[in-house]
């Protein structure tokens, strides 16, 4: 269906017959295998009650196998355990869907060819580059830092509304925090709690997105905010800063402000500077440009955004999510009074938005500015 309009096969009828025959063979083989499994079950005694053990977090560690690269381990876990689609994972990594599908397939082959049982007494895997005191133990190898990244991505997918996984990610992160005494684990838990506290205010009754500046802060969950801030303060006091603690600090500053105007944007820019130093993430740099625009004015924000496109190879615009980059530029141009450019950029961002809610929001922003220009 994707290729025929531009490049149909030379023999369409023969192509269809071949595809149908292969599909028939696949279905027949699957049915035969299913019947064989059912026959084996009939011959064996029924098992007793299954133990009430939650092994979800251990599955995360299995997929975070040391033989995999961190990016492959994250992708495999999101697909095999988190239940995300290949397309969602590709969007999170800013790569084509076909590239992500190949990465996940290679990771499956790698894990299937190695053992997963550690040697007696072996540690459960790398722990954020060191060996912090563990209050619990997992029976499979894996990388805690990779598991943290996976949990964060799963939370973000749930938080966006595409897949309702946010509460599950928080539950598993609590388990991880109970097992590993490390400030970055605590930082991730604090970050999730602070973001999740605002979830009810992020959408209107009709399902449309509500920007942070327009959210009803009375709907934020103060209990989750208080817990997140308490966990964050304890983590920061240990003076071992990591990216999740820095992100949680930014979320805490937003949660502490009665209004957008009263937000401590200068301190938020400083935290984004720390995040850039720790991660050099394209999304972090985009968010920093917004914060600079709030702290020092829209033209300063546009100057920071221009640096991302032109100054260094590491900040090439090709590395940025196109809808997000265009939306940030649109917002800053609107604040600077250039409504025509802002409306055009909002429309451009809407065309490439990853989900319907975001597309509708950006389309309405463009329409709002065009209506203002016509008055």
PDB file of C-alpha atoms in Angstrom, residues 67 125 224 264:
ATOM      1  CA  UNK A  67      26.287  -7.253  26.416  1.00  0.00           C
ATOM      2  CA  UNK A 125      25.416  -5.339  37.249  1.00  0.00           C
ATOM      3  CA  UNK A 224       2.957  14.555  45.376  1.00  0.00           C
ATOM      4  CA  UNK A 264      12.517  31.868  39.101  1.00  0.00           C
TER       5      UNK A 264
END
